[in-house]
Short mmCIF file of C-alpha atoms in Angstrom, two decimals:
data_model
loop_
_atom_site.label_atom_id
_atom_site.label_comp_id
_atom_site.label_asym_id
_atom_site.label_seq_id
_atom_site.Cartn_x
_atom_site.Cartn_y
_atom_site.Cartn_z
CA MET A 1 -77.06 -82.94 -132.16
CA LEU A 2 -81.14 -83.26 -131.39
CA ILE A 3 -83.87 -83.50 -134.44
CA ARG A 4 -87.53 -83.16 -133.08
CA GLY A 5 -89.80 -85.76 -134.49
CA ALA A 6 -93.31 -85.58 -134.53
CA ASP A 7 -93.23 -87.60 -131.48
CA ASN A 8 -90.24 -87.01 -129.94
CA VAL A 9 -86.68 -86.15 -129.69
CA ILE A 10 -84.16 -87.52 -131.27
CA ASP A 11 -79.84 -87.66 -130.46
CA LEU A 12 -77.98 -88.09 -133.23
CA PRO A 13 -74.68 -88.45 -132.86
CA SER A 14 -72.34 -87.73 -136.28
CA THR A 15 -69.85 -90.49 -137.91
CA LEU A 16 -68.39 -87.77 -139.88
CA THR A 17 -65.21 -86.16 -137.97
CA GLU A 18 -64.27 -82.14 -137.35
CA GLU A 19 -61.82 -82.84 -140.24
CA GLU A 20 -64.55 -84.99 -143.07
CA LYS A 21 -67.12 -81.65 -141.46
CA TRP A 22 -64.98 -79.19 -142.15
CA HIS A 23 -63.03 -80.21 -145.51
CA TYR A 24 -67.19 -81.02 -146.83
CA ASP A 25 -68.58 -78.07 -146.10
CA LEU A 26 -65.91 -76.16 -147.85
CA PHE A 27 -65.20 -77.99 -150.95
CA GLY A 28 -68.08 -80.54 -151.57
CA TYR A 29 -66.37 -83.31 -151.60
CA LEU A 30 -64.65 -86.27 -149.98
CA VAL A 31 -62.63 -88.64 -151.35
CA LEU A 32 -62.10 -92.21 -149.35
CA GLN A 33 -59.04 -94.47 -150.68
CA GLN A 34 -59.65 -98.24 -151.52
CA VAL A 35 -63.53 -98.61 -150.02
CA ILE A 36 -62.95 -102.13 -152.04
CA SER A 37 -60.85 -104.49 -152.60
CA PRO A 38 -59.16 -105.39 -155.81
CA ALA A 39 -60.54 -109.30 -156.10
CA GLU A 40 -64.11 -107.24 -155.88
CA VAL A 41 -63.02 -104.91 -158.65
CA GLU A 42 -62.81 -107.34 -161.18
CA GLN A 43 -65.73 -109.45 -159.97
CA MET A 44 -67.71 -106.24 -160.79
CA LEU A 45 -65.61 -105.71 -164.15
CA GLY A 46 -66.27 -108.66 -165.22
CA ILE A 47 -70.28 -109.21 -164.86
CA ALA A 48 -70.41 -105.31 -166.34
CA ASN A 49 -68.27 -106.06 -169.13
CA GLU A 50 -70.25 -109.67 -170.23
CA TRP A 51 -73.47 -107.46 -169.51
CA PHE A 52 -72.75 -104.58 -171.73
CA ALA A 53 -71.27 -107.32 -174.46
CA ASN A 54 -74.64 -109.18 -173.80
CA PRO A 55 -77.46 -107.06 -172.74
CA GLU A 56 -80.11 -109.87 -173.40
CA ALA A 57 -77.63 -111.87 -170.29
CA ALA A 58 -78.33 -109.25 -168.00
CA PRO A 59 -81.17 -110.63 -165.68
CA GLU A 60 -83.78 -108.30 -165.14
CA PRO A 61 -84.61 -105.39 -163.74
CA VAL A 62 -80.73 -104.23 -164.71
CA ASN A 63 -81.52 -102.26 -167.79
CA VAL A 64 -79.14 -101.81 -170.51
CA THR A 65 -78.58 -98.46 -172.44
CA GLN A 66 -75.62 -97.75 -174.74
CA ASP A 67 -74.03 -96.69 -177.55
CA ALA A 68 -70.75 -96.37 -179.88
CA TYR A 69 -68.71 -94.44 -176.63
CA SER A 70 -70.79 -94.44 -173.53
CA GLY A 71 -73.11 -97.35 -171.72
CA VAL A 72 -75.50 -97.39 -168.47
CA LEU A 73 -76.34 -100.14 -166.70
CA ASN A 74 -79.37 -99.08 -163.89
CA ASN A 75 -80.48 -101.10 -161.50
CA VAL A 76 -77.01 -102.99 -160.99
CA GLN A 77 -77.91 -104.04 -157.28
CA TYR A 78 -80.94 -106.86 -158.23
CA GLY A 79 -78.62 -108.00 -160.32
CA ASP A 80 -76.13 -108.90 -158.55
CA ARG A 81 -75.08 -108.72 -154.69
CA ILE A 82 -71.48 -107.20 -154.98
CA PHE A 83 -73.69 -104.01 -156.38
CA GLU A 84 -75.43 -104.20 -153.10
CA ARG A 85 -73.05 -104.79 -150.57
CA LEU A 86 -71.53 -101.70 -152.72
CA SER A 87 -74.12 -99.89 -152.24
CA LEU A 88 -74.23 -100.63 -147.68
CA ASN A 89 -70.58 -100.26 -148.07
CA GLU A 90 -70.09 -99.13 -144.26
CA LYS A 91 -66.76 -96.77 -145.41
CA VAL A 92 -69.05 -94.58 -147.41
CA MET A 93 -72.02 -95.31 -145.53
CA ARG A 94 -70.72 -93.76 -142.63
CA ILE A 95 -70.30 -90.30 -144.54
CA VAL A 96 -73.16 -91.16 -145.83
CA MET A 97 -75.10 -91.22 -142.29
CA GLY A 98 -73.05 -88.09 -141.23
CA LEU A 99 -74.27 -85.81 -144.11
CA MET A 100 -78.27 -87.11 -143.59
CA TRP A 101 -78.27 -87.45 -140.10
CA ASN A 102 -78.07 -91.68 -140.24
CA ARG A 103 -81.05 -91.89 -142.68
CA PRO A 104 -79.95 -92.45 -146.05
CA ARG A 105 -82.26 -93.81 -148.70
CA LEU A 106 -80.74 -94.93 -151.79
CA PHE A 107 -83.35 -93.75 -154.91
CA ASN A 108 -80.36 -94.57 -157.28
CA CYS A 109 -78.10 -97.46 -158.47
CA ALA A 110 -76.42 -97.38 -161.67
CA LEU A 111 -73.20 -98.69 -163.16
CA VAL A 112 -71.68 -95.77 -166.19
CA LEU A 113 -68.75 -96.80 -169.07
CA GLN A 114 -67.38 -94.09 -170.73
CA LYS A 115 -65.53 -94.85 -173.82
CA GLN A 116 -62.46 -92.12 -175.23
CA ARG A 117 -64.20 -90.32 -178.13
CA PRO A 118 -63.32 -88.23 -181.07
CA ILE A 119 -63.60 -84.78 -180.15
CA PRO A 120 -64.60 -82.29 -182.61
CA ASP A 121 -63.25 -79.00 -182.59
CA GLY A 122 -64.65 -75.91 -180.20
CA GLU A 123 -66.89 -78.51 -178.10
CA LYS A 124 -65.77 -78.55 -174.33
CA GLU A 125 -67.20 -80.79 -171.49
CA ARG A 126 -70.60 -79.06 -169.75
CA LEU A 127 -70.78 -78.30 -166.13
CA HIS A 128 -74.60 -79.16 -163.94
CA ARG A 129 -76.12 -79.03 -160.99
CA ASP A 130 -78.88 -81.56 -160.14
CA THR A 131 -81.97 -80.08 -160.18
CA SER A 132 -84.20 -83.33 -159.75
CA GLY A 133 -86.68 -82.03 -162.72
CA PHE A 134 -87.51 -79.14 -161.79
CA ASP A 135 -85.66 -75.83 -162.17
CA PHE A 136 -86.28 -73.29 -159.08
CA PRO A 137 -86.12 -69.96 -160.15
CA ASP A 138 -83.19 -67.50 -158.59
CA GLY A 139 -83.60 -66.87 -154.66
CA PHE A 140 -85.21 -70.35 -154.20
CA ARG A 141 -83.86 -73.54 -152.52
CA ASN A 142 -84.83 -76.79 -153.80
CA PRO A 143 -86.05 -78.75 -151.85
CA HIS A 144 -84.95 -81.85 -153.08
CA ASN A 145 -81.34 -80.71 -153.21
CA ASP A 146 -80.49 -79.01 -150.45
CA TYR A 147 -77.08 -78.05 -148.32
CA GLN A 148 -77.36 -76.66 -144.75
CA ALA A 149 -74.57 -76.60 -142.28
CA GLY A 150 -74.83 -75.02 -138.60
CA ASN A 151 -74.02 -75.74 -134.89
CA GLY A 152 -71.14 -78.03 -136.33
CA GLN A 153 -73.48 -80.27 -138.71
CA ILE A 154 -74.17 -80.65 -141.89
CA TYR A 155 -77.54 -81.37 -143.54
CA SER A 156 -77.06 -82.48 -147.49
CA ASN A 157 -79.76 -84.25 -148.53
CA TYR A 158 -79.00 -85.21 -151.39
CA VAL A 159 -75.67 -86.98 -151.86
CA ASN A 160 -73.61 -88.91 -155.15
CA THR A 161 -71.03 -91.39 -154.73
CA ALA A 162 -69.19 -92.54 -156.98
CA ILE A 163 -67.00 -95.75 -156.89
CA THR A 164 -64.37 -96.24 -159.96
CA LEU A 165 -63.61 -99.87 -161.07
CA VAL A 166 -60.54 -98.32 -163.20
CA ASP A 167 -57.29 -96.31 -162.67
CA VAL A 168 -58.75 -92.77 -163.00
CA PRO A 169 -55.40 -90.40 -164.50
CA LYS A 170 -55.71 -86.47 -163.22
CA ASP A 171 -57.73 -84.54 -166.09
CA ASN A 172 -60.00 -87.59 -166.76
CA GLY A 173 -63.64 -88.41 -165.08
CA PHE A 174 -65.18 -86.32 -162.84
CA MET A 175 -65.57 -83.24 -162.26
CA CYS A 176 -66.64 -80.21 -160.02
CA ILE A 177 -66.45 -76.26 -159.06
CA PRO A 178 -65.07 -76.77 -155.29
CA GLY A 179 -67.54 -74.69 -153.10
CA THR A 180 -70.02 -74.08 -155.38
CA HIS A 181 -72.46 -76.47 -153.36
CA LYS A 182 -73.06 -73.41 -151.34
CA SER A 183 -73.27 -71.00 -154.33
CA GLN A 184 -76.88 -69.38 -154.90
CA ILE A 185 -75.41 -67.28 -158.23
CA LYS A 186 -76.28 -69.42 -161.18
CA LEU A 187 -72.77 -69.98 -163.00
CA PRO A 188 -72.82 -67.34 -165.73
CA SER A 189 -73.11 -68.00 -169.63
CA THR A 190 -70.14 -66.21 -170.56
CA LEU A 191 -67.49 -68.65 -168.33
CA ASP A 192 -66.85 -72.54 -169.10
CA ILE A 193 -64.52 -75.17 -167.33
CA ASP A 194 -61.66 -73.39 -168.10
CA ASN A 195 -61.66 -69.73 -166.61
CA GLU A 196 -59.42 -68.61 -163.45
CA LEU A 197 -62.76 -66.88 -161.59
CA ALA A 198 -64.09 -70.52 -161.30
CA PRO A 199 -61.46 -73.47 -162.45
CA ALA A 200 -62.82 -76.95 -162.49
CA ILE A 201 -60.66 -79.42 -161.22
CA THR A 202 -60.09 -83.10 -161.69
CA PHE A 203 -59.17 -86.19 -159.13
CA GLU A 204 -56.63 -88.26 -159.67
CA LEU A 205 -57.77 -91.70 -158.19
CA LYS A 206 -57.48 -95.88 -158.17
CA ALA A 207 -59.56 -98.14 -159.04
CA GLY A 208 -62.03 -99.31 -155.76
CA ASP A 209 -62.04 -95.19 -154.67
CA CYS A 210 -65.06 -93.49 -153.91
CA LEU A 211 -65.51 -90.13 -154.18
CA ILE A 212 -68.84 -88.53 -152.44
CA PHE A 213 -69.88 -85.01 -153.70
CA SER A 214 -73.29 -83.02 -153.30
CA SER A 215 -74.94 -82.86 -156.10
CA ARG A 216 -75.66 -78.88 -155.53
CA LEU A 217 -72.33 -78.51 -156.70
CA MET A 218 -71.25 -77.40 -160.39
CA HIS A 219 -70.10 -81.10 -162.00
CA GLY A 220 -69.51 -83.20 -164.67
CA ALA A 221 -67.32 -85.32 -166.63
CA LYS A 222 -64.16 -84.84 -168.46
CA PHE A 223 -63.86 -86.79 -171.72
CA TRP A 224 -62.28 -89.35 -171.11
CA LYS A 225 -58.89 -89.79 -173.34
CA VAL A 226 -57.42 -92.82 -172.34
CA ASP A 227 -57.92 -96.39 -173.97
CA TYR A 228 -59.78 -98.61 -171.36
CA PRO A 229 -62.93 -97.54 -170.65
CA ARG A 230 -63.83 -95.48 -167.90
CA ARG A 231 -66.20 -97.34 -165.59
CA VAL A 232 -67.64 -96.00 -161.98
CA VAL A 233 -70.42 -96.96 -160.15
CA PHE A 234 -73.03 -94.25 -158.74
CA ASN A 235 -75.02 -94.66 -156.00
CA ARG A 236 -77.64 -91.53 -155.07
CA TYR A 237 -78.93 -90.71 -151.94
CA GLN A 238 -81.46 -88.35 -150.13
CA PHE A 239 -82.84 -87.96 -146.50
CA SER A 240 -85.19 -90.92 -146.14
CA PHE A 241 -87.26 -89.19 -143.57
CA TYR A 242 -88.79 -86.81 -146.46
CA PHE A 243 -88.08 -88.39 -149.95
CA ASN A 244 -88.76 -90.53 -152.46
CA GLU A 245 -87.65 -88.78 -155.45
CA ASN A 246 -87.16 -92.71 -157.24
CA TYR A 247 -90.91 -94.13 -157.03
CA ASN A 248 -89.53 -97.24 -158.35
CA LEU A 249 -87.36 -98.43 -155.91
CA PRO A 250 -87.72 -100.41 -154.17
CA ILE A 251 -88.47 -102.71 -157.23
CA GLU A 252 -91.32 -105.13 -155.49
CA ALA A 253 -91.06 -107.56 -158.63
CA HIS A 254 -87.86 -108.07 -158.04
CA ARG A 255 -88.04 -108.04 -153.83
CA HIS A 256 -86.54 -112.46 -153.98
CA CYS A 257 -83.76 -110.45 -155.43
CA ILE A 258 -82.25 -107.69 -152.78
CA SER A 259 -81.54 -108.51 -148.98
CA ASP A 260 -83.22 -106.91 -146.13
CA ASP A 261 -80.76 -104.11 -145.18
CA GLN A 262 -80.94 -103.03 -149.23
CA TYR A 263 -84.65 -103.36 -149.15
CA GLU A 264 -84.76 -101.03 -145.77
CA LEU A 265 -81.57 -98.47 -147.76
CA GLU A 266 -84.61 -98.59 -150.35
CA SER A 267 -87.37 -97.57 -149.18
CA VAL A 268 -88.57 -94.19 -147.43
CA ARG A 269 -88.40 -95.08 -143.80
CA ARG A 270 -89.10 -92.08 -140.97
CA SER A 271 -86.80 -94.29 -138.71
CA GLU A 272 -83.48 -94.42 -137.86
CA LYS A 273 -82.52 -97.90 -140.19
CA GLY A 274 -81.38 -101.21 -138.84
CA PHE A 275 -78.00 -101.05 -141.22
CA ALA A 276 -77.62 -97.50 -139.93
CA LYS A 277 -77.73 -98.58 -136.26
CA ARG A 278 -75.11 -101.34 -136.63
CA ILE A 279 -72.53 -99.31 -138.21
CA LEU A 280 -73.31 -96.98 -135.04
CA GLU A 281 -72.47 -100.02 -133.04
CA LYS A 282 -69.18 -100.74 -134.56
CA MET A 283 -68.24 -97.34 -134.30
CA GLU A 284 -68.54 -97.39 -130.93
CA ARG A 285 -67.17 -100.87 -129.72
CA GLY A 286 -63.97 -99.18 -131.85
CA GLU A 287 -64.80 -102.14 -134.44
CA GLU A 288 -63.20 -101.44 -138.14
CA LEU A 289 -65.87 -100.31 -140.75
CA CYS A 290 -66.09 -102.68 -143.86
#
């Protein structure tokens, strides 16, 4: 595969297997099992629980927002290095790199909390497709959220990863309509998530599993029906060669809180990033990714 830059031609071998390409192109998502250890999960849960219980204990620039049934910890990668290691996880990054030509940029990192709550009669879950803040009219492609495939390769310039920190029973948590990342027709307003024409699916996941999906998928979250809270870390990546979706990252005033690799991951760069090169070299040597 060749990408022509301003001054040169760059050969980029894909980090995806042919089976992964087929599955992602067909459905718009991939599931990776146990990308982090139970010990890492417990450590993350302990930190998150403390910050939700005592927002003033969360170090800057971690931002805590919550209500009775939900909460978000933004910029968690600056609060503790264990979350930084999650955004740089090699098993996950191998897939993300393969979807955006080895040039990913992290532009958002958040830990999301969702609790069981009373559901009013008639209320249903909602599906959406990420828009980058601007809804392009019918017939136009959003350059900030695009998906293409050709010549045996994939270009998905906006990719979400969701690493669950708790077990997720079926019919809970993340839901999507498979294949809608390629659809150019809006979901008709007459259809809801429970229809035979485009049924939404959910995933049974174990703590430590990772769901990687195109943000062009019609997706959302099912009502949480379990007596313990849902807690999941979302990392959002875009193609670093062009896009700066969030001008807030990297946070220069807190540069000392993150590693050089993390700073590079959050920065817009036209060249291939150092951590990506190291992952490629490990794969070439047949070493296990961590």
